[in-house]
CSV table of C-alpha atoms in Angstrom, one decimal:
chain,number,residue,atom,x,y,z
A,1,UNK,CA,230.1,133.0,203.3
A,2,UNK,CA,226.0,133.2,203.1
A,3,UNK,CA,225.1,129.7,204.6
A,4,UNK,CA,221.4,129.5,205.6
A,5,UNK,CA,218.7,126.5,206.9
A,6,UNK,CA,215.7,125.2,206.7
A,7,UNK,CA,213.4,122.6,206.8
A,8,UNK,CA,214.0,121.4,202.9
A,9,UNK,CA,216.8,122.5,200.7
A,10,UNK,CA,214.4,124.2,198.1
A,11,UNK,CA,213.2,126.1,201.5
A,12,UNK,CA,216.9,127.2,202.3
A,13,UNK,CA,217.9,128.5,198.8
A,14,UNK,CA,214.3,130.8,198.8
A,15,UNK,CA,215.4,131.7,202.1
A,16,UNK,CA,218.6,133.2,200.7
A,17,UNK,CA,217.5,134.4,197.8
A,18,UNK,CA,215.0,136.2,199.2
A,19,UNK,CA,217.6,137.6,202.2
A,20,UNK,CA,220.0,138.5,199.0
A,21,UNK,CA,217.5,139.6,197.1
A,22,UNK,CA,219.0,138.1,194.5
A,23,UNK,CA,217.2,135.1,191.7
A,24,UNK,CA,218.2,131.8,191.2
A,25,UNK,CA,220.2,132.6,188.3
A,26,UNK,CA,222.1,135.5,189.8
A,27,UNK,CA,224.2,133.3,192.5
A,28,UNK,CA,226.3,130.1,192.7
A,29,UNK,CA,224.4,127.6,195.4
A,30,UNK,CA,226.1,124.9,197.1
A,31,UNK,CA,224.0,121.9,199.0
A,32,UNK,CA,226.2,121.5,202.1
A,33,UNK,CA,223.2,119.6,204.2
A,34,UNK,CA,220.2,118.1,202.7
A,35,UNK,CA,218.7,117.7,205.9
A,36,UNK,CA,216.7,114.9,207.3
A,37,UNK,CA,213.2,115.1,208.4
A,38,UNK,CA,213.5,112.3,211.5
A,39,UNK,CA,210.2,110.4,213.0
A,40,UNK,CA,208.1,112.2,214.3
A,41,UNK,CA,209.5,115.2,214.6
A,42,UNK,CA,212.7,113.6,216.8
A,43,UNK,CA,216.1,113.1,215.3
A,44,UNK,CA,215.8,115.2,212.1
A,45,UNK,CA,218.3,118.0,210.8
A,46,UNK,CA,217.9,121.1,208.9
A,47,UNK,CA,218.6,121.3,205.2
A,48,UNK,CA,221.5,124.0,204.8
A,49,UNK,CA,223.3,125.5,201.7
A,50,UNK,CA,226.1,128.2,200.9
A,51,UNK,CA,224.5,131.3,198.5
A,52,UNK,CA,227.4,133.2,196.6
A,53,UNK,CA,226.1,136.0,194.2
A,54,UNK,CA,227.9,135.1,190.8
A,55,UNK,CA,231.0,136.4,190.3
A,56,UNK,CA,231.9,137.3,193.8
A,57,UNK,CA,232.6,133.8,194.9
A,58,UNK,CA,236.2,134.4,195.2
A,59,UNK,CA,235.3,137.3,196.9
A,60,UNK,CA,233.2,135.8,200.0
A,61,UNK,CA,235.9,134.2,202.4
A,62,UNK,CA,238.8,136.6,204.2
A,63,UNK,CA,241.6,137.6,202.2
A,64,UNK,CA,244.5,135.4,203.3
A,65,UNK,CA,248.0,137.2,203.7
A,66,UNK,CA,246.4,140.1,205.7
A,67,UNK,CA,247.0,140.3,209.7
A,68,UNK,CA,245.0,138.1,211.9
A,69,UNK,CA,243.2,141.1,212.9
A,70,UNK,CA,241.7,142.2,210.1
A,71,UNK,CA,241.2,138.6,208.5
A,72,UNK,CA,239.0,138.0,212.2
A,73,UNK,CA,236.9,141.0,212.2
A,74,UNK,CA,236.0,140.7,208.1
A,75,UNK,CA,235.0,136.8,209.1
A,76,UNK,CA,232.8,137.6,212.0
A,77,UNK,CA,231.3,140.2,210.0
A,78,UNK,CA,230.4,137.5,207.0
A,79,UNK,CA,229.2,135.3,210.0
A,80,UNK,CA,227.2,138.0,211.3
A,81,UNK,CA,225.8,139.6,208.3
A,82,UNK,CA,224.7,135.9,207.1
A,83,UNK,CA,223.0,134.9,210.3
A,84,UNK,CA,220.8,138.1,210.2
A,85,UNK,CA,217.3,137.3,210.0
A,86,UNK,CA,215.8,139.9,207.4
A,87,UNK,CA,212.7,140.5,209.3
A,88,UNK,CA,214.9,141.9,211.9
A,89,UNK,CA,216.9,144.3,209.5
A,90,UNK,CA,213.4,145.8,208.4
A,91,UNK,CA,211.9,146.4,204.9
A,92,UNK,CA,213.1,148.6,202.7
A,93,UNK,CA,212.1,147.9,198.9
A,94,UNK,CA,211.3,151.3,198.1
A,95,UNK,CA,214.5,152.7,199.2
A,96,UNK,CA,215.6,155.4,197.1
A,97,UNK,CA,219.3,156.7,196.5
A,98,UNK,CA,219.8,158.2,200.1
A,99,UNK,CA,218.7,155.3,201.9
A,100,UNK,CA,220.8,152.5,200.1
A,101,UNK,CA,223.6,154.8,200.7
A,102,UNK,CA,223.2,155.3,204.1
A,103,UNK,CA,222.7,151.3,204.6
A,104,UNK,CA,226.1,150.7,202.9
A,105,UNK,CA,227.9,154.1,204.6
A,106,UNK,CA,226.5,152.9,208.2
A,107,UNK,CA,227.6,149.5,207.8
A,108,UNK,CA,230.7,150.6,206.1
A,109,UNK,CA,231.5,152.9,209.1
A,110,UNK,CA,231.2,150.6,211.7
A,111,UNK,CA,232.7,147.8,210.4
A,112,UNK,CA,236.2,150.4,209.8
A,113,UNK,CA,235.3,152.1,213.7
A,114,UNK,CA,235.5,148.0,214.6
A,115,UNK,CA,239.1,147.7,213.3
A,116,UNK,CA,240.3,150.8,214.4
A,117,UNK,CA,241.1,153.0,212.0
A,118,UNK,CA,240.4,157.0,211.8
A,119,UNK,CA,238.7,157.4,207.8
A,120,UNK,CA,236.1,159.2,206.3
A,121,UNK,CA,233.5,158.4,203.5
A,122,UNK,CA,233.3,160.0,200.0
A,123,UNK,CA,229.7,159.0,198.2
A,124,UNK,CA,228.7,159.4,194.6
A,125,UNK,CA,226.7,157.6,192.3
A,126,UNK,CA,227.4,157.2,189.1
A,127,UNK,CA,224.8,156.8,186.1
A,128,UNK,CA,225.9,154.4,183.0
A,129,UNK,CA,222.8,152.5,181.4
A,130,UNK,CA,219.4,151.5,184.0
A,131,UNK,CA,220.9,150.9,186.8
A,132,UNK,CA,222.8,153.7,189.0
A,133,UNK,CA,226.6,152.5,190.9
A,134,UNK,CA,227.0,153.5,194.1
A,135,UNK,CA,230.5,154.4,194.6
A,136,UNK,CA,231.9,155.1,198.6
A,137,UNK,CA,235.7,156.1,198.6
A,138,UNK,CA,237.5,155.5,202.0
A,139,UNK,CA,239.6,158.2,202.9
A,140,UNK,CA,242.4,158.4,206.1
A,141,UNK,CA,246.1,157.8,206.5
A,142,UNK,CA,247.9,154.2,206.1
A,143,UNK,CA,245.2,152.1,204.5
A,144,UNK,CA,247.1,149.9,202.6
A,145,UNK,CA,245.4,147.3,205.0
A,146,UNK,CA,242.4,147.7,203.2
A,147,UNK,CA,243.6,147.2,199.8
A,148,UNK,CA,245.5,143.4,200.6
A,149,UNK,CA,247.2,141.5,198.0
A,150,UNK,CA,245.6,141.8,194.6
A,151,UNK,CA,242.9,144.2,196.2
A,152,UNK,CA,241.9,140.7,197.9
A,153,UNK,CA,240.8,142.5,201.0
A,154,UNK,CA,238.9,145.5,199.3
A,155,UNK,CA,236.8,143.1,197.2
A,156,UNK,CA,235.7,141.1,200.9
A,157,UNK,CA,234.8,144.7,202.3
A,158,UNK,CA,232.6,145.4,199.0
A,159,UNK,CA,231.4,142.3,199.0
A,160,UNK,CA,230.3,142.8,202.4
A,161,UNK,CA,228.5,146.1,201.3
A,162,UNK,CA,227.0,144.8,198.7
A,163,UNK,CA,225.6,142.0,200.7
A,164,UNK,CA,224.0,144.2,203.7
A,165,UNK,CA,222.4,146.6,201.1
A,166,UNK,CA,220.9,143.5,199.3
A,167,UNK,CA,219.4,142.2,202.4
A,168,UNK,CA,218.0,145.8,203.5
A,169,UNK,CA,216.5,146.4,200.2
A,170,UNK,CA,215.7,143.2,198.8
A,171,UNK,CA,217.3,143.5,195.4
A,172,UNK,CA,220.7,144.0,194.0
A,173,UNK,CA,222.3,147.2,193.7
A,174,UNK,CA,225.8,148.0,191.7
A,175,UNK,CA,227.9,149.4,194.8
A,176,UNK,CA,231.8,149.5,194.7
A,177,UNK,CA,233.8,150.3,197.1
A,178,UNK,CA,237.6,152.5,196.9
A,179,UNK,CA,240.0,152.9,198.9
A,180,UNK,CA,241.7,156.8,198.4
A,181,UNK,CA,240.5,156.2,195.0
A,182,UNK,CA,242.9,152.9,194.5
A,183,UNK,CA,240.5,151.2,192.0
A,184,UNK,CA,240.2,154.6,189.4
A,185,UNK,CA,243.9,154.5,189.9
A,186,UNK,CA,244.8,150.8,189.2
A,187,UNK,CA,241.8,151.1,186.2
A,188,UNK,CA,244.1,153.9,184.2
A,189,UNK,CA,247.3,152.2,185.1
A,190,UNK,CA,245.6,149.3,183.2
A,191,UNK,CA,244.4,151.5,180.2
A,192,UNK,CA,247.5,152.5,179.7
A,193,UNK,CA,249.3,149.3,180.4
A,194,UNK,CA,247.1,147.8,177.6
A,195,UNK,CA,247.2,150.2,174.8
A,196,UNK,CA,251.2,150.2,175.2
A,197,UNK,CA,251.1,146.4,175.0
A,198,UNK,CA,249.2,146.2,172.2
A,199,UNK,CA,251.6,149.0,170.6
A,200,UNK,CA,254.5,146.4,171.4
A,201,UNK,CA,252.5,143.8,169.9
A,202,UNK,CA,251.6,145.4,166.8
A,203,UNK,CA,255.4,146.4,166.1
A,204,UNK,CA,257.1,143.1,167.3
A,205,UNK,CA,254.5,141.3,165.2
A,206,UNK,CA,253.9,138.4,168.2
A,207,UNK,CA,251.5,137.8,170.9
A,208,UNK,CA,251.9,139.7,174.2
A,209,UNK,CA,251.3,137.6,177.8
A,210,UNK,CA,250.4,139.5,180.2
A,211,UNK,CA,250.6,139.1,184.0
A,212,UNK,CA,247.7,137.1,185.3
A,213,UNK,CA,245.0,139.1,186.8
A,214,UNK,CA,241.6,139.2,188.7
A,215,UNK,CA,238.3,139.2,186.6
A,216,UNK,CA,237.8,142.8,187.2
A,217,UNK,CA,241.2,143.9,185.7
A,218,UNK,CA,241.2,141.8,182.9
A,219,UNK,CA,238.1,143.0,182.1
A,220,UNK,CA,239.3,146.2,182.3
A,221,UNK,CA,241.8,145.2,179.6
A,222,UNK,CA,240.1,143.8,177.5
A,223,UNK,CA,237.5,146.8,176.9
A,224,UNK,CA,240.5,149.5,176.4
A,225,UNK,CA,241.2,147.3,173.7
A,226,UNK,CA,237.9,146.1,171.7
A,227,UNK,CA,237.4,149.0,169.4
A,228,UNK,CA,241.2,148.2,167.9
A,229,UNK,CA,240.6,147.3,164.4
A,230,UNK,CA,244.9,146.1,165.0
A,231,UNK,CA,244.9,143.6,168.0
A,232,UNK,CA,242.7,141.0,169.5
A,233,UNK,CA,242.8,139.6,173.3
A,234,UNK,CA,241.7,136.4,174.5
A,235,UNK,CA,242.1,135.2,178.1
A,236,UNK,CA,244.1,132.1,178.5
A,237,UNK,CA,244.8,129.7,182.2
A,238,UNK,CA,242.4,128.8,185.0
A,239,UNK,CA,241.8,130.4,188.3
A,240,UNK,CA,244.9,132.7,190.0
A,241,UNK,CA,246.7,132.0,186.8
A,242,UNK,CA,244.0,133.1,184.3
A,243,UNK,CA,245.8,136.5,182.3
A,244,UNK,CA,245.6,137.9,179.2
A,245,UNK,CA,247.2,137.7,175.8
A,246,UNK,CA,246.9,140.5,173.1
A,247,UNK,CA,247.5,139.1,169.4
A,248,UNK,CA,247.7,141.4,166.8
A,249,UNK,CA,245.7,141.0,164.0
């Protein structure tokens, strides 16, 4: 995950922000070293803190259940990726759609070439209120290794995007990544899923519990759902567990 130093911890966090290109209220910030100053310049430490954009922190570290391979080259790319100094990666504030898409397709690329796999890239970009998502769609044969459990693996790879494209640019971009288009896939599986749930619920006349799910899915749910004049949902649990219910009304 982002970790990054300096001489005070207020230093450190503008530091990240400002490789992120993220604000204050965007990302999660953990204090893992407030530093020390020493005498005289001998003895002291670096301040040092952990930057997670918000919502992504489950997102940052290696999916787990995934062969050592992969989990090893996705954790030397967050290593790598947070020890980049952005003066070295160049400014790029202006960038328009062509260049922030060739930032996430080149790091994208390499960081697939790196694991060994034979894919290709599929780029669109998508327009839905002020801000533009940049959708890449990995295509090849056998890439179920990218997906991991609960898209686990996936979300570290877009994270990783997302990250690289934030330093380059300074500012946050909407970027998601697929794999063979698993995500539009899962997201009408999901649709359907809820709208036959909440038929069940509606006819059974009793709550419906579904399977727990990541943010993004219940999400997903819960929006096929909110112009129903005949059910409710409400997310219920904590963490892995969190899923949820669909009452009707």
């Amino acid at each position: 995950m982002p970790e990054f130093e300096a001489r005070t911890v207020k230093e450190a966090i503008a530091k990240g922000l400002e490789a992120l290109g993220l604000a204050s209220e965007d990302v999660d910030i953990t204090v893992l070293d407030e530093g020390r100053s020493g005498v005289f310049g001998v003895g002291g430490r670096p301040a040092r803190v952990r930057i997670t954009p918000k919502g992504e922190s489950h997102q940052a570290g290696v999916a787990t259940g995934e062969p050592p391979a992969v989990q090893d080259i996705l954790q030397s790319a967050v290593e790598d990726v947070a020890e980049t100094d952005v003066a070295e990666t160049g400014s790029q504030e202006e960038a328009g759609e062509q260049a922030i898409i060739r930032i996430a397709t080149d790091f994208l690329q390499g960081l697939l070439d790196h694991m060994g796999l034979n894919t290709a890239l599929e780029t669109s970009v998508m327009r839905e209120g002020d801000e533009p998502t940049y959708r890449i769609n990995i295509t090849g044969d056998d890439l179920g290794i990218l997906i991991g459990r609960r898209a686990e693996t996936l979300d570290a790879i877009q994270y990783l995007v997302r990250l690289v494209v934030n330093q380059r640019t300074h500012r946050w971009h909407r970027i998601e990544v697929d794999v063979e288009n698993y995500r539009l896939r899962r997201e009408q599986s999901l649709q359907r899923l809820a709208q036959n749930m909440a038929d069940r619920a509606v006819k059974e006349g009793h709550t419906i519990i579904l399977e727990p799910m990541p943010p993004r899915e219940r999400r997903i749910i819960h929006l096929a759902l909110r112009d129903r004049d005949d059910v409710r949902t409400e997310s219920i649990g904590a963490g892995e567990d969190r899923k949820v219910t669909i009452i009707p009304q």
